[in-house]
Amino acid sequence: MTISEQELARVAELARIRLDPDTVTDVTRRIGNILGMIDRMQAVDTSAVSPMAHPLDTVQRLRPDEVTETDRREDFLAIAPVSEAGLYLVPRVIE
Amino acid sequence: MHDIALEAIAGALERREFSSVEITSHLLERIERANGTLNAFITIDREGALRSAAAADAARAGGATGPLLGVPIAHKDLFCTAGLRTTCGSRMLGEFVPPYSATVVERMAAAGCVTLGKTNMDEFAMGSSNETSWFGPVRNPWDTARVPGGSSGGSAAAVAARLAPGATATDTGGSIRQPASLCGLTGLKATYGRVSRHGMIAFASSLDQAGPIARSAADCALMLQAIAGFDPRDSTSIEAPVPDYVSQLDRPLAGLRIGVPKEYFDPGLHPGTEAAVRQGLAELEAQGAKLVDVSLPHSPLSVPAYYVIAPAECSANLSRYDGVRYGYRCKDPVDLRDLYERSRSEGFGEEVKRRIIVGTYALSAGYYDAYYRKAQQIRRLIAEDFRQAFEVADVIAGPSAPATAFRFGEKSSDPITMYLEDIYTIAANLAGLPAMSMPGGLVDGLPVGIQLIGNHLQEGLLLNVAHRFQQATDWHRRSPGFTA
């Protein structure tokens, strides 16, 4: 499996990664090589195999619906790059 | 003082041969002298370390005891430490000071450990050579022209150079075992769910697991004892009692069945490494263990399956780094899209971006079945191979890495060559099994690691086998003789 530069650009956009135009060809080639290596999986028939999502095949643990955490809003806002009046600041989205 | 083993420190403190403040100061001075060369630490916490050492000394003077009380250690820089910068080896978290501590950090502190600082690592734990760190590569104390392995390269280099007697680490595809192997140390990755992942910065959540790197199995047993166990803050934490690992160390190996997978002795294995591993197996046999041939037929597929699952999970986990809530934010974004894209593109390094893109591709519409679902099916086949092998063997043994430490730049130009460093370690992560590496010889003056893989929750047995091996050999006592 190879990947075209256009496909790569689309995937990078989905991942919100901006590629330097000078490196697109090189990045595409390297990722194409990785996908080629990954394609060795296709040689094995897995039609009768159920996918394994968790190494121990356990189920999600549930807990009582009770408040156990304290409010740490100030602490978490304090590590934001930019915040004001209890809010995260981002560039204007709506004109 | 820096040559004393982790397991012996508490006894020396108890006998007042030295205080925790004394050994902590001594190690801090060594770290400060050595770090210019080795770059094993990203952050050195002199003040915090001396404060907790003094507290440990006071506690001991007041009658408190404990095998880790006052023992200095280092944490891999992906365990959150409240108030102490935690970078994950990335520019993205270059100035990040977590508001809380990882459970592993809390438990080590509760046991009385002193944190010397935070060790260098491949960025977001993605790498096998420590060359992807934003803070620069770590050098191997055995030969500073060579890599220490990765991603826990800083933890391994720090312990090998006698800058810390033990360090915490994590292993998603071999990141404890491969650096332990390349630096002549003992390192253990626990069963998936055995050690809490709370506060451990996520890479691939179905594979990530923590564990210790130290000089011996006895050292590792003490550290694992402190960090293992159920944690309600980790939804994948196993609710099973933690056995007494130390009391199991000495059990004789007579009758133990050691499975030797033929797939782990493939043409990719360096002949010198193979000879050392086979000699190690012979030593275990001499102690009464029985070697049995086993087959793990799907293990050649572990690398391709891993390079779908790990990037897929990484692309989801790392989507949280958006330049808004914490972490790196680009300068003067023109709009929200620009903020996201430039913060991520400037904040992440090449390997991390590569894996995010591969993972996003594998999960994207039209490709999910061919990649992610297929990889999860292969994963079951690999787990099934192990299940069958454990019907005839108690432990599986083989090499930890294909060869000894390589030179800087030797593998970094081609991602796939680098990925093959983990060819023998990845399968245990996919199957969620505990696995460790122990020193098993030297080839041209560089350490070789022997890997032991156990069934789920068999950490005690792995440590037992390694400890018995270390009673009869002295590879784990060999020091690179690094002058700090």
mmCIF file of N, CA and C in Angstrom, chain B residues 16 52-65 69:
data_model
loop_
_atom_site.group_PDB
_atom_site.id
_atom_site.type_symbol
_atom_site.label_atom_id
_atom_site.label_comp_id
_atom_site.label_asym_id
_atom_site.label_seq_id
_atom_site.Cartn_x
_atom_site.Cartn_y
_atom_site.Cartn_z
ATOM 1 N N ARG B 16 23.092 3.438 60.144
ATOM 2 C CA ARG B 16 23.663 4.795 60.232
ATOM 3 C C ARG B 16 25.050 4.866 59.574
ATOM 4 N N SER B 52 13.065 15.904 50.905
ATOM 5 C CA SER B 52 12.479 14.599 51.261
ATOM 6 C C SER B 52 13.498 13.676 51.907
ATOM 7 N N ALA B 53 14.785 13.851 51.555
ATOM 8 C CA ALA B 53 15.818 13.041 52.224
ATOM 9 C C ALA B 53 15.877 13.396 53.714
ATOM 10 N N ALA B 54 15.815 14.678 54.017
ATOM 11 C CA ALA B 54 15.841 15.105 55.424
ATOM 12 C C ALA B 54 14.615 14.567 56.167
ATOM 13 N N ALA B 55 13.486 14.592 55.484
ATOM 14 C CA ALA B 55 12.256 14.063 56.102
ATOM 15 C C ALA B 55 12.395 12.566 56.352
ATOM 16 N N ALA B 56 13.006 11.852 55.402
ATOM 17 C CA ALA B 56 13.194 10.405 55.573
ATOM 18 C C ALA B 56 14.156 10.124 56.728
ATOM 19 N N ASP B 57 15.214 10.930 56.836
ATOM 20 C CA ASP B 57 16.159 10.752 57.950
ATOM 21 C C ASP B 57 15.459 10.990 59.294
ATOM 22 N N ALA B 58 14.627 12.013 59.324
ATOM 23 C CA ALA B 58 13.909 12.312 60.567
ATOM 24 C C ALA B 58 12.949 11.184 60.914
ATOM 25 N N ALA B 59 12.287 10.650 59.876
ATOM 26 C CA ALA B 59 11.346 9.550 60.118
ATOM 27 C C ALA B 59 12.090 8.327 60.659
ATOM 28 N N ARG B 60 13.245 8.033 60.064
ATOM 29 C CA ARG B 60 14.017 6.871 60.519
ATOM 30 C C ARG B 60 14.524 7.091 61.946
ATOM 31 N N ALA B 61 14.946 8.307 62.241
ATOM 32 C CA ALA B 61 15.410 8.620 63.611
ATOM 33 C C ALA B 61 14.262 8.437 64.606
ATOM 34 N N GLY B 62 13.039 8.659 64.112
ATOM 35 C CA GLY B 62 11.867 8.502 64.973
ATOM 36 C C GLY B 62 11.350 7.074 65.039
ATOM 37 N N GLY B 63 12.089 6.148 64.433
ATOM 38 C CA GLY B 63 11.713 4.742 64.552
ATOM 39 C C GLY B 63 11.062 4.145 63.319
ATOM 40 N N ALA B 64 10.792 4.964 62.302
ATOM 41 C CA ALA B 64 10.185 4.415 61.080
ATOM 42 C C ALA B 64 11.214 3.573 60.327
ATOM 43 N N THR B 65 10.727 2.544 59.639
ATOM 44 C CA THR B 65 11.622 1.720 58.830
ATOM 45 C C THR B 65 10.958 1.505 57.477
ATOM 46 N N LEU B 69 12.662 3.574 52.466
ATOM 47 C CA LEU B 69 12.660 4.833 53.224
ATOM 48 C C LEU B 69 14.019 5.527 53.115
#
